[in-house]
PDB file of C-alpha atoms in Angstrom:
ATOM      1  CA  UNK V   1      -2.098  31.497 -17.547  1.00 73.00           C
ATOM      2  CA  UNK V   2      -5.313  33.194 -16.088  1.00 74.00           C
ATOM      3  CA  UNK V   3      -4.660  36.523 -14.671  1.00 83.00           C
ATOM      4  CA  UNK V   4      -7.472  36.277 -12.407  1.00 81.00           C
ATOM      5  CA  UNK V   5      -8.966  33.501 -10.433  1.00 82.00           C
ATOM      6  CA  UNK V   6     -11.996  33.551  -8.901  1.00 85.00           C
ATOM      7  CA  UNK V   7     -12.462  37.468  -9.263  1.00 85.00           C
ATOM      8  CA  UNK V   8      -8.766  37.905  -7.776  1.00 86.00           C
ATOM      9  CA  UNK V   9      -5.297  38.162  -8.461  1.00 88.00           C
ATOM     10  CA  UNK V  10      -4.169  34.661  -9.749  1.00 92.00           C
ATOM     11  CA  UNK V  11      -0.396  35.506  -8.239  1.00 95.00           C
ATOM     12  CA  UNK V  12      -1.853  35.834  -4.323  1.00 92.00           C
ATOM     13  CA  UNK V  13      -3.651  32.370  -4.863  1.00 94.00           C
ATOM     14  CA  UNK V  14      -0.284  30.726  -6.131  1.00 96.00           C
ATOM     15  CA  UNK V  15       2.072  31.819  -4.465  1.00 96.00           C
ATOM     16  CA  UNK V  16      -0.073  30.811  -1.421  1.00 95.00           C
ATOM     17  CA  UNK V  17      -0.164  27.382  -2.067  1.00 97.00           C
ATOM     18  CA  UNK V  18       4.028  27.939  -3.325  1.00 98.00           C
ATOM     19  CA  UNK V  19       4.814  29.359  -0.131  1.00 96.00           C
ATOM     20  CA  UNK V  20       3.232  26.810   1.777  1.00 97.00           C
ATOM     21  CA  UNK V  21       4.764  23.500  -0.125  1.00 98.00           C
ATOM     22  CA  UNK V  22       7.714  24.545  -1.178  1.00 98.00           C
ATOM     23  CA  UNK V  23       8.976  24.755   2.699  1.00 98.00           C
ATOM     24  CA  UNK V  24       6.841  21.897   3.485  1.00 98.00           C
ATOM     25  CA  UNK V  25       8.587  19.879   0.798  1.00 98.00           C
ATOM     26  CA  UNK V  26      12.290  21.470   2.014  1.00 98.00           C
ATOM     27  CA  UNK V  27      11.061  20.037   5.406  1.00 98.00           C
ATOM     28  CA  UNK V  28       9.897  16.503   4.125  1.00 98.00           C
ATOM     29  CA  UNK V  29      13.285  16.353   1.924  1.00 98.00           C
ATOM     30  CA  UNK V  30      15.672  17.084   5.475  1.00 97.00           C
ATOM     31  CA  UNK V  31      13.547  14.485   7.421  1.00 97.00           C
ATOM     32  CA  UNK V  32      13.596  11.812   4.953  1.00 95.00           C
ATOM     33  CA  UNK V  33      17.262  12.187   4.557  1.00 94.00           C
ATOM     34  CA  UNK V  34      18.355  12.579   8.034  1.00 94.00           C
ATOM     35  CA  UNK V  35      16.142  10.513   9.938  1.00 93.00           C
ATOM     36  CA  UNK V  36      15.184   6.937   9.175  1.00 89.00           C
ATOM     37  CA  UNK V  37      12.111   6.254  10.315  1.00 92.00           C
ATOM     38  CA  UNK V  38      10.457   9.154   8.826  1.00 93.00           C
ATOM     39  CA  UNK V  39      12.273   7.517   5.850  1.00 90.00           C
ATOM     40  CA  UNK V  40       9.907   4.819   6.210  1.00 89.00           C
ATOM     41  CA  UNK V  41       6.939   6.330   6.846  1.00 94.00           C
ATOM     42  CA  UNK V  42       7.380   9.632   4.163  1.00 96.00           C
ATOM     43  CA  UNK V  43       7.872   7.226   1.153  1.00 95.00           C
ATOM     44  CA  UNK V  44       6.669   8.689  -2.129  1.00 97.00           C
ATOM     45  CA  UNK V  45       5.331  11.856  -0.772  1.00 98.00           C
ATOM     46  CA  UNK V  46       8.809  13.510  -0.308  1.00 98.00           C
ATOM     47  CA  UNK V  47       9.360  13.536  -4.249  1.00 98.00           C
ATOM     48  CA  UNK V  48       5.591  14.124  -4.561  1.00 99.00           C
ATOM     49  CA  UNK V  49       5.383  17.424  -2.902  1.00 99.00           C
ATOM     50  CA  UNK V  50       8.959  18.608  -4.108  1.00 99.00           C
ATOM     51  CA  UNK V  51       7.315  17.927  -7.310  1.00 99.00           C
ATOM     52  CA  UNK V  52       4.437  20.137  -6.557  1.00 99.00           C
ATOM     53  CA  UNK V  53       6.205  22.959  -5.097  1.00 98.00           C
ATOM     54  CA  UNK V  54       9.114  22.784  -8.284  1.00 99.00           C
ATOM     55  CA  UNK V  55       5.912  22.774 -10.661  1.00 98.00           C
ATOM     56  CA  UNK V  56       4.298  25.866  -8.622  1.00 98.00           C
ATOM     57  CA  UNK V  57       7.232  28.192  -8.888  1.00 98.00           C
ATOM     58  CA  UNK V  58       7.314  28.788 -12.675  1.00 98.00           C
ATOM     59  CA  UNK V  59       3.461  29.204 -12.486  1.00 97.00           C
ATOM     60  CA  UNK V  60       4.181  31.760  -9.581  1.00 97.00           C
ATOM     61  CA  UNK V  61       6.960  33.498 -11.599  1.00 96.00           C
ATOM     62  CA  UNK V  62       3.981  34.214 -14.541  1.00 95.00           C
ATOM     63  CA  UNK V  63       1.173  34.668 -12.435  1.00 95.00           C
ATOM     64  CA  UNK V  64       3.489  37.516 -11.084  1.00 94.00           C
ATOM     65  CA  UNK V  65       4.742  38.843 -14.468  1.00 93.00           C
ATOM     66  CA  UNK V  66       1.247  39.334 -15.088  1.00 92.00           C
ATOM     67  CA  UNK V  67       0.367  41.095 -12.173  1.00 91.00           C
ATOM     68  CA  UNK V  68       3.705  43.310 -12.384  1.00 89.00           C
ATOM     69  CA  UNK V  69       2.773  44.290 -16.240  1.00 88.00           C
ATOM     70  CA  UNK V  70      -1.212  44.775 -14.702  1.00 87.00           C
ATOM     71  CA  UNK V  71       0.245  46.740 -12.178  1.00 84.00           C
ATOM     72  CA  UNK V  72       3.262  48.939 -13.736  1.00 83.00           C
ATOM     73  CA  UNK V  73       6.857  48.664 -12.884  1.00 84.00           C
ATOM     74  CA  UNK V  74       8.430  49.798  -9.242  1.00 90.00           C
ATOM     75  CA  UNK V  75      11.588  49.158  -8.009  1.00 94.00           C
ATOM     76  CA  UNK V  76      10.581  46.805  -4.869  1.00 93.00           C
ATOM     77  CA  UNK V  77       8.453  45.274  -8.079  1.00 93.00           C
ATOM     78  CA  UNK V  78      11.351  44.600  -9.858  1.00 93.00           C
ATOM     79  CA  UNK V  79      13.706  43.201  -7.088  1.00 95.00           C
ATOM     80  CA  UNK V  80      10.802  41.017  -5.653  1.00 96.00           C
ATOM     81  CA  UNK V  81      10.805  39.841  -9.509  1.00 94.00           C
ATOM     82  CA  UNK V  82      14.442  39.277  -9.820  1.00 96.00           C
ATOM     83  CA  UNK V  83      14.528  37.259  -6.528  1.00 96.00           C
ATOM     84  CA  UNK V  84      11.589  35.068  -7.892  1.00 96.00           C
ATOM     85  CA  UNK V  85      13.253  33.609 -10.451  1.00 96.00           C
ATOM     86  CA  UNK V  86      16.250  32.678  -8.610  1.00 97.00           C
ATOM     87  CA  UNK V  87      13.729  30.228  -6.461  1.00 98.00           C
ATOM     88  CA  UNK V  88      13.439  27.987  -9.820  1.00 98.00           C
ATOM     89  CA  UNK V  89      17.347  26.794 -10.159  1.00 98.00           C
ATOM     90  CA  UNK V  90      17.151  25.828  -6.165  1.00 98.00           C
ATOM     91  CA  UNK V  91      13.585  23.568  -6.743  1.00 99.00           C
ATOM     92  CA  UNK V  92      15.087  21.776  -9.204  1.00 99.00           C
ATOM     93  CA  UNK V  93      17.679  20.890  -6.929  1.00 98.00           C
ATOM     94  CA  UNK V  94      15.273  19.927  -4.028  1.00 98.00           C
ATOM     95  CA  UNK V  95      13.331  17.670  -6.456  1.00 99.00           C
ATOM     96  CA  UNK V  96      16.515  16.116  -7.868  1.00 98.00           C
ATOM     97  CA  UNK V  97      17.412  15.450  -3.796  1.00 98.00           C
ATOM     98  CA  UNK V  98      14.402  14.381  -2.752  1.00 98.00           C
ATOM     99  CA  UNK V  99      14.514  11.867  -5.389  1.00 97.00           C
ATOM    100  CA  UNK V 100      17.917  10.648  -4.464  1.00 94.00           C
ATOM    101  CA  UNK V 101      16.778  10.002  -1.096  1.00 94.00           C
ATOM    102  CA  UNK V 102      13.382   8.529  -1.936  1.00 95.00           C
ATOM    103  CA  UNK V 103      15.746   5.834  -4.218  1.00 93.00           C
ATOM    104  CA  UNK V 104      18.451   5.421  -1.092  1.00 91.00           C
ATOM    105  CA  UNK V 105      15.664   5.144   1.201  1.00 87.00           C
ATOM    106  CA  UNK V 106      14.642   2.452  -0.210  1.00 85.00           C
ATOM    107  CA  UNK V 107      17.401   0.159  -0.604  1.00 78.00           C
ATOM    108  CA  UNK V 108      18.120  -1.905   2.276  1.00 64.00           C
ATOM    109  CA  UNK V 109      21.834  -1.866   1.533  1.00 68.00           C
ATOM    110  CA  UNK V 110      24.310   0.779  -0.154  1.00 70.00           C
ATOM    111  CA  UNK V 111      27.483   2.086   0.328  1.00 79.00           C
ATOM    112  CA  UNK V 112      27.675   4.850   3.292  1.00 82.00           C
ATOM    113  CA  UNK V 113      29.211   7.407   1.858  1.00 87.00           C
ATOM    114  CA  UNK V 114      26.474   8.184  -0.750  1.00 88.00           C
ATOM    115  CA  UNK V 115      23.971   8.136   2.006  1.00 86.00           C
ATOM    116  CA  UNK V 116      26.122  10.899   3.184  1.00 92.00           C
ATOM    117  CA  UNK V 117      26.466  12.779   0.127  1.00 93.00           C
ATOM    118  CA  UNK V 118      22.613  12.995  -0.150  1.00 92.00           C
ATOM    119  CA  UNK V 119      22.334  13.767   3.739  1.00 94.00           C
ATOM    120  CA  UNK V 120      24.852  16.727   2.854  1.00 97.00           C
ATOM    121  CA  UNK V 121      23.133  17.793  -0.238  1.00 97.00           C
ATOM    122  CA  UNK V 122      19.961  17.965   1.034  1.00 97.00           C
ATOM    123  CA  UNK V 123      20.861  20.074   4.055  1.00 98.00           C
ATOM    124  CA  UNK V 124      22.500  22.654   1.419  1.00 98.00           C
ATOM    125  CA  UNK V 125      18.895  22.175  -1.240  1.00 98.00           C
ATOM    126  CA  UNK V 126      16.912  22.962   2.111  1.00 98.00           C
ATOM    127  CA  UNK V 127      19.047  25.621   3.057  1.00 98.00           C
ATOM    128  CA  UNK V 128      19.445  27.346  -0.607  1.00 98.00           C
ATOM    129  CA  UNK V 129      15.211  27.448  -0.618  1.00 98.00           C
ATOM    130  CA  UNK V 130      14.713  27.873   2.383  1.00 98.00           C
ATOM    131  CA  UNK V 131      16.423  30.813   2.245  1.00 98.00           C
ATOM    132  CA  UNK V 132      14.938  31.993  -0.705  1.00 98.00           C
ATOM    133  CA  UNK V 133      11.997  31.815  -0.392  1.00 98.00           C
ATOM    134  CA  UNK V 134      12.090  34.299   2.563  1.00 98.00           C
ATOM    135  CA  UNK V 135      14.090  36.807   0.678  1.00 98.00           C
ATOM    136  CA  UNK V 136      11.132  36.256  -1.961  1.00 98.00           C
ATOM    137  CA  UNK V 137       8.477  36.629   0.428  1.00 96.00           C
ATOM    138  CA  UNK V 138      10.332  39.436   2.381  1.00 96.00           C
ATOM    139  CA  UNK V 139      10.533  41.617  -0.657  1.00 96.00           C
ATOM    140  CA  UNK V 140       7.085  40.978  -1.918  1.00 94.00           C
ATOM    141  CA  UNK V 141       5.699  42.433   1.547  1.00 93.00           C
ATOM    142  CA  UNK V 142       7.468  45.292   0.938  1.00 94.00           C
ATOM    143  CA  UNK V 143       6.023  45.633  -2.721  1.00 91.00           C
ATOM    144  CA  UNK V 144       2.726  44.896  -1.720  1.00 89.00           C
ATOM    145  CA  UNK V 145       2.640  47.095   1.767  1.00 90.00           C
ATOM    146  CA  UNK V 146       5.004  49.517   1.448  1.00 85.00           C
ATOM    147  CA  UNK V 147       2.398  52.572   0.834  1.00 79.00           C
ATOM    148  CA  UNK V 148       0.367  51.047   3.782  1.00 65.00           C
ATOM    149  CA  UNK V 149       0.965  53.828   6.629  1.00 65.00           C
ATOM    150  CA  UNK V 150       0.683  51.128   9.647  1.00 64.00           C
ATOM    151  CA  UNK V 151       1.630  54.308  12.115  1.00 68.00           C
ATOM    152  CA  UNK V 152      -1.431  55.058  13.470  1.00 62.00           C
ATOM    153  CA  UNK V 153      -4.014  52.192  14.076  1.00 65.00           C
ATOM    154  CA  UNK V 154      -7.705  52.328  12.392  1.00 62.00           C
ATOM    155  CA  UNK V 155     -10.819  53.897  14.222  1.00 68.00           C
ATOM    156  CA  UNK V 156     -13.205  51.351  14.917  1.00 63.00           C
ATOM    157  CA  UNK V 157     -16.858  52.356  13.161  1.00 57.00           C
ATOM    158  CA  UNK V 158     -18.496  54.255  15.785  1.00 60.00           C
ATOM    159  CA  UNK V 159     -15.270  56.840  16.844  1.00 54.00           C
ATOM    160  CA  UNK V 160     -13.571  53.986  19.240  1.00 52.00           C
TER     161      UNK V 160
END
């Protein structure tokens, strides 16, 4: 994996795009299995983007190794880290659910109570990544801006 991208950081890039389709894909996942008629309209694309955002976490998790050994080890470092790779277990269980309902969704007839399993067990994937992926994001701030003094605002250029 590159370290750098366009001049930067690969791991800011990535986990850009991660933060922004894993949720969307949590979301996509809840509708399809709660509510019909997005059923119908979502199709494919639920299991598509899960299936982005479960193939962007690993390459988030490296892109970040790389940055942590470029960088040195810290303690936020290290927690924001050991967080990360608990996102990976939780994907995998989105991608398996949004599957599951993708496959329900589209058969006109099935027993109820499986509909309801998935309905149940995607509320709990959404949750578990959901979740997650704030405590990720959370600690990562705190990595990244923690020497930031934020206190006392910045003078404009001409003594404002």
């Amino acid at each position: 994996m590159p370290e750098t991208l366009f001049g930067l950081p690969a791991h800011p890039l990535i986990v850009h795009a991660t933060v922004v389709l894993v949720p969307l894909g949590a979301l996509l996942v809840l509708l399809h299995a709660l509510w019909p008629a997005a059923r119908r309209r979502l199709g494919i694309v639920t299991p598509l983007v899960a299936l982005v955002g479960l193939v962007l976490t690993p390459l988030s998790t490296a892109s970040g190794e790389n940055l942590e050994h470029a960088l040195g080890r810290s303690e936020l470092i290290e927690k924001h880290s050991e967080l990360a790779d608990g996102l990976l277990p939780w994907m995998i269980g989105l991608f398996v659910v949004a599957v599951a309902v993708y496959v329900l969704g589209r058969r006109a007839v099935g027993p109820r109570a499986l509909g309801i399993v998935a309905a149940v067990l995607a509320v709990v994937a959404v949750v578990g990544v959901t979740q997650q992926v704030v405590r990720i994001g959370h600690s990562g701030a705190e990595a990244t801006w923690s020497d930031v003094d934020t206190s006392a605002p910045a003078q404009g250029g001409d003594g404002d």
